[in-house]
XYZ file of C-alpha atoms in Angstrom:
280
model
C 116.573 88.959 55.744
C 118.405 87.429 52.797
C 119.232 90.592 50.890
C 121.368 92.170 53.568
C 122.350 89.567 56.175
C 125.855 89.206 54.749
C 126.402 92.939 54.705
C 125.352 93.291 58.315
C 127.532 90.411 59.433
C 130.530 91.889 57.628
C 130.053 95.275 59.255
C 129.497 94.069 62.763
C 131.834 91.104 62.750
C 129.193 88.830 64.151
C 129.433 85.180 63.282
C 126.787 82.477 63.486
C 126.818 81.769 67.191
C 124.571 79.480 69.109
C 122.340 81.487 71.409
C 123.144 80.957 75.041
C 120.162 81.057 77.294
C 119.031 80.422 80.805
C 115.958 82.304 81.819
C 116.018 80.874 85.303
C 112.269 80.387 85.156
C 110.625 77.008 85.191
C 108.012 76.227 82.563
C 104.589 77.153 83.898
C 102.244 74.301 84.645
C 99.086 74.147 82.556
C 96.157 75.616 84.423
C 93.706 73.300 82.751
C 92.738 71.612 79.546
C 90.100 72.666 77.060
C 88.996 71.151 73.789
C 88.678 74.665 72.386
C 92.460 75.082 72.348
C 94.589 73.599 69.549
C 96.806 70.642 70.378
C 99.440 71.568 67.781
C 100.528 74.683 65.916
C 102.809 75.851 63.113
C 104.289 79.288 62.478
C 104.954 80.475 58.923
C 106.858 83.564 57.887
C 110.260 85.209 57.874
C 113.055 86.286 60.218
C 110.683 88.067 62.591
C 108.952 84.782 63.395
C 112.206 82.844 63.867
C 113.236 85.424 66.469
C 116.229 86.600 64.470
C 118.648 88.690 66.564
C 116.520 88.490 69.714
C 119.265 86.523 71.524
C 122.000 89.165 71.232
C 123.485 87.786 67.985
C 122.513 87.905 64.327
C 121.125 84.377 64.264
C 117.698 82.811 64.580
C 116.474 82.387 68.154
C 113.253 80.424 67.908
C 112.765 80.144 71.655
C 112.056 83.876 71.629
C 109.631 83.757 68.730
C 106.363 85.586 69.335
C 104.545 82.565 67.895
C 106.225 79.345 69.033
C 108.860 80.452 71.533
C 109.416 78.695 74.857
C 111.067 81.617 76.669
C 108.968 83.067 79.482
C 110.298 86.536 78.649
C 108.247 86.508 75.452
C 105.132 84.582 76.521
C 104.454 83.388 72.998
C 101.212 82.064 71.580
C 102.525 78.554 72.258
C 103.135 79.262 75.952
C 99.758 80.950 76.357
C 97.982 77.982 74.803
C 100.042 75.533 76.855
C 98.998 77.344 80.020
C 95.414 76.423 79.170
C 95.919 72.978 77.665
C 98.803 70.551 78.118
C 97.899 68.814 74.860
C 100.040 71.203 72.795
C 103.228 70.652 74.798
C 106.133 69.901 72.457
C 104.013 70.344 69.333
C 104.815 73.887 68.241
C 106.569 73.887 64.864
C 108.350 76.925 63.461
C 108.624 76.706 59.668
C 109.463 80.381 59.152
C 112.795 81.181 57.506
C 115.041 84.207 57.573
C 114.838 85.923 54.201
C 111.515 84.342 53.245
C 109.023 86.338 51.230
C 105.555 85.631 49.875
C 106.951 83.258 47.249
C 108.031 80.906 50.043
C 104.688 80.719 51.809
C 103.227 77.780 49.887
C 106.231 75.567 50.680
C 106.000 76.468 54.356
C 102.275 75.738 54.281
C 103.028 72.268 52.957
C 105.152 71.615 56.034
C 102.309 72.729 58.288
C 100.031 70.288 56.495
C 102.561 67.487 56.961
C 102.542 67.916 60.750
C 98.740 68.275 60.810
C 98.863 71.575 62.670
C 95.585 72.648 64.236
C 96.590 76.307 64.510
C 98.707 78.201 61.955
C 100.126 81.701 62.273
C 101.269 83.681 59.233
C 103.427 86.816 59.277
C 104.946 87.465 55.845
C 105.710 90.451 53.642
C 108.586 92.467 55.107
C 111.036 90.974 52.643
C 108.693 91.681 49.738
C 109.038 95.367 50.629
C 112.707 95.270 51.665
C 114.126 95.069 48.157
C 117.301 96.579 46.763
C 115.196 99.396 45.341
C 111.580 100.469 45.063
C 111.136 98.877 41.603
C 112.317 95.583 43.070
C 109.466 95.357 45.576
C 106.906 92.628 44.942
C 103.822 94.038 43.168
C 100.714 93.924 45.348
C 98.848 91.738 42.849
C 101.701 89.221 42.819
C 101.863 89.282 46.599
C 98.138 88.598 46.824
C 98.394 85.669 44.410
C 101.275 84.111 46.334
C 99.534 84.461 49.684
C 96.410 82.959 48.159
C 98.404 79.984 46.914
C 99.773 79.379 50.405
C 96.327 79.604 51.940
C 94.894 77.261 49.307
C 97.439 74.663 50.346
C 96.433 75.049 53.976
C 92.729 74.896 53.229
C 93.031 71.726 51.186
C 95.361 69.978 53.605
C 94.063 71.321 56.920
C 90.402 72.238 56.395
C 89.671 72.294 60.142
C 92.766 74.218 61.231
C 92.440 77.760 62.497
C 94.623 80.294 60.684
C 95.767 83.624 62.127
C 96.842 86.193 59.520
C 99.096 88.834 61.051
C 99.688 92.299 59.618
C 103.150 93.511 58.589
C 104.844 95.854 61.085
C 105.084 99.562 60.294
C 108.639 99.721 58.970
C 108.289 103.382 58.001
C 107.729 104.274 61.631
C 110.956 102.479 62.524
C 112.809 104.781 60.125
C 110.962 107.776 61.542
C 111.978 107.101 65.137
C 115.465 105.815 64.361
C 116.991 107.971 61.645
C 118.306 110.403 64.230
C 120.099 107.671 66.176
C 123.755 107.358 65.199
C 124.021 103.652 65.989
C 120.852 102.789 64.119
C 122.001 104.760 61.080
C 125.366 103.008 61.131
C 123.671 99.594 61.197
C 121.184 100.482 58.471
C 123.958 101.779 56.235
C 125.266 98.204 56.065
C 122.457 97.477 53.612
C 119.430 96.708 55.767
C 116.133 97.057 53.875
C 117.646 99.444 51.308
C 114.348 100.270 49.607
C 113.383 102.040 52.855
C 116.548 102.599 54.865
C 119.154 103.566 52.267
C 120.530 107.051 53.006
C 118.479 107.164 56.213
C 119.415 110.734 57.149
C 118.777 112.242 53.734
C 116.014 114.830 53.455
C 116.180 114.968 49.652
C 112.772 114.758 48.002
C 113.795 111.634 46.081
C 114.588 109.815 49.322
C 111.454 111.055 51.061
C 109.376 109.897 48.084
C 111.077 106.492 48.087
C 110.263 105.945 51.744
C 106.641 106.931 51.255
C 106.367 104.467 48.376
C 107.595 101.653 50.627
C 105.091 102.631 53.319
C 102.255 102.630 50.767
C 103.372 99.237 49.433
C 103.241 97.731 52.920
C 99.764 99.184 53.333
C 98.847 97.472 50.057
C 100.257 94.180 51.289
C 98.248 94.423 54.499
C 95.086 95.053 52.501
C 95.935 91.973 50.427
C 96.483 89.866 53.545
C 93.128 90.930 54.969
C 91.425 90.179 51.652
C 93.070 86.754 51.379
C 91.951 85.899 54.904
C 88.358 86.922 54.143
C 88.420 84.823 50.983
C 89.706 81.841 52.974
C 86.523 81.754 55.018
C 85.554 81.442 58.650
C 88.639 79.444 59.668
C 90.937 82.430 59.028
C 91.174 85.379 61.402
C 92.804 88.701 60.463
C 94.549 90.571 63.261
C 92.766 93.786 62.175
C 96.119 95.517 61.758
C 97.083 95.174 65.419
C 100.736 94.317 64.704
C 101.043 97.082 62.119
C 99.625 99.520 64.660
C 102.280 98.717 67.274
C 104.195 101.951 67.831
C 107.623 100.390 67.498
C 110.478 102.432 68.896
C 114.132 101.574 69.334
C 113.412 99.886 72.670
C 111.531 97.175 70.796
C 114.293 96.341 68.288
C 117.636 94.726 68.967
C 120.794 96.807 69.381
C 122.761 95.071 66.641
C 120.857 95.678 63.406
C 118.249 98.060 64.881
C 115.638 96.373 62.706
C 114.474 93.020 64.028
C 112.416 92.862 67.230
C 114.287 92.480 70.503
C 113.026 90.176 73.237
C 110.756 93.021 74.313
C 109.606 93.489 70.745
C 108.803 89.816 70.347
C 106.814 89.941 73.591
C 104.856 92.914 72.309
C 104.046 91.117 69.048
C 102.846 88.086 71.003
C 100.675 90.250 73.221
C 98.879 92.218 70.505
C 98.417 89.313 68.089
C 97.287 86.575 70.473
C 93.651 85.800 69.674
C 92.757 84.860 73.250
C 89.828 82.499 72.736
C 90.020 79.970 69.924
C 86.402 80.129 68.946
C 86.605 80.970 65.258
């Protein structure tokens, strides 16, 4: 995420490396074709959706994205759809960007329109909460307006596309389960999500209050996402908070920044957010 990537890299001495991969598993053959499945898709969002740090380095690793990844270890939405219909093969576009927040959604939506995506996933908001301080967090009303602008662009350009709106993960829980872990604390002290994770071991009332404010802001964002999806109409489906309800622990985040989902975490996001049947 843009506000602390440089600090993390400086602490850990990790440079932009190309992810090396070889899962050893052949791509599964489609089990059939159905007109109910989309033949193209686009993923919008931030570093979570680009698979940041899921390939053992602090770089994007799109093949392990919960949405568009090709790695069998994740079993992304793309792979699950491809198993049912070969029509989508090679037409999964990831327009998410590390560091993106709600202000970037409309531009990403334009890219989805340009490729005529039939299915669009949206996971945005962590960076709106992960500010330098609590006052720097995006106001909920501003967040709602920005998300609405992105959805308006999709609705005008892709009126028949199905949109999946995904809830923001419970970042407060990550602090709760990780603030007693020495390695996690060391990584967070590099400047990761300071509005929440600054002084992670402090029990001072000011720090406890700050963390609760971030948790409440994320709850407000999720309410705004659900509202924006309802306003969009029948072509938008809200995940009903399934991603936010994932009980993330340190096994589901990578062991470098202890913040972004690991391969296992990406797989869990794919599992709980996948809509199954594309009937909406």
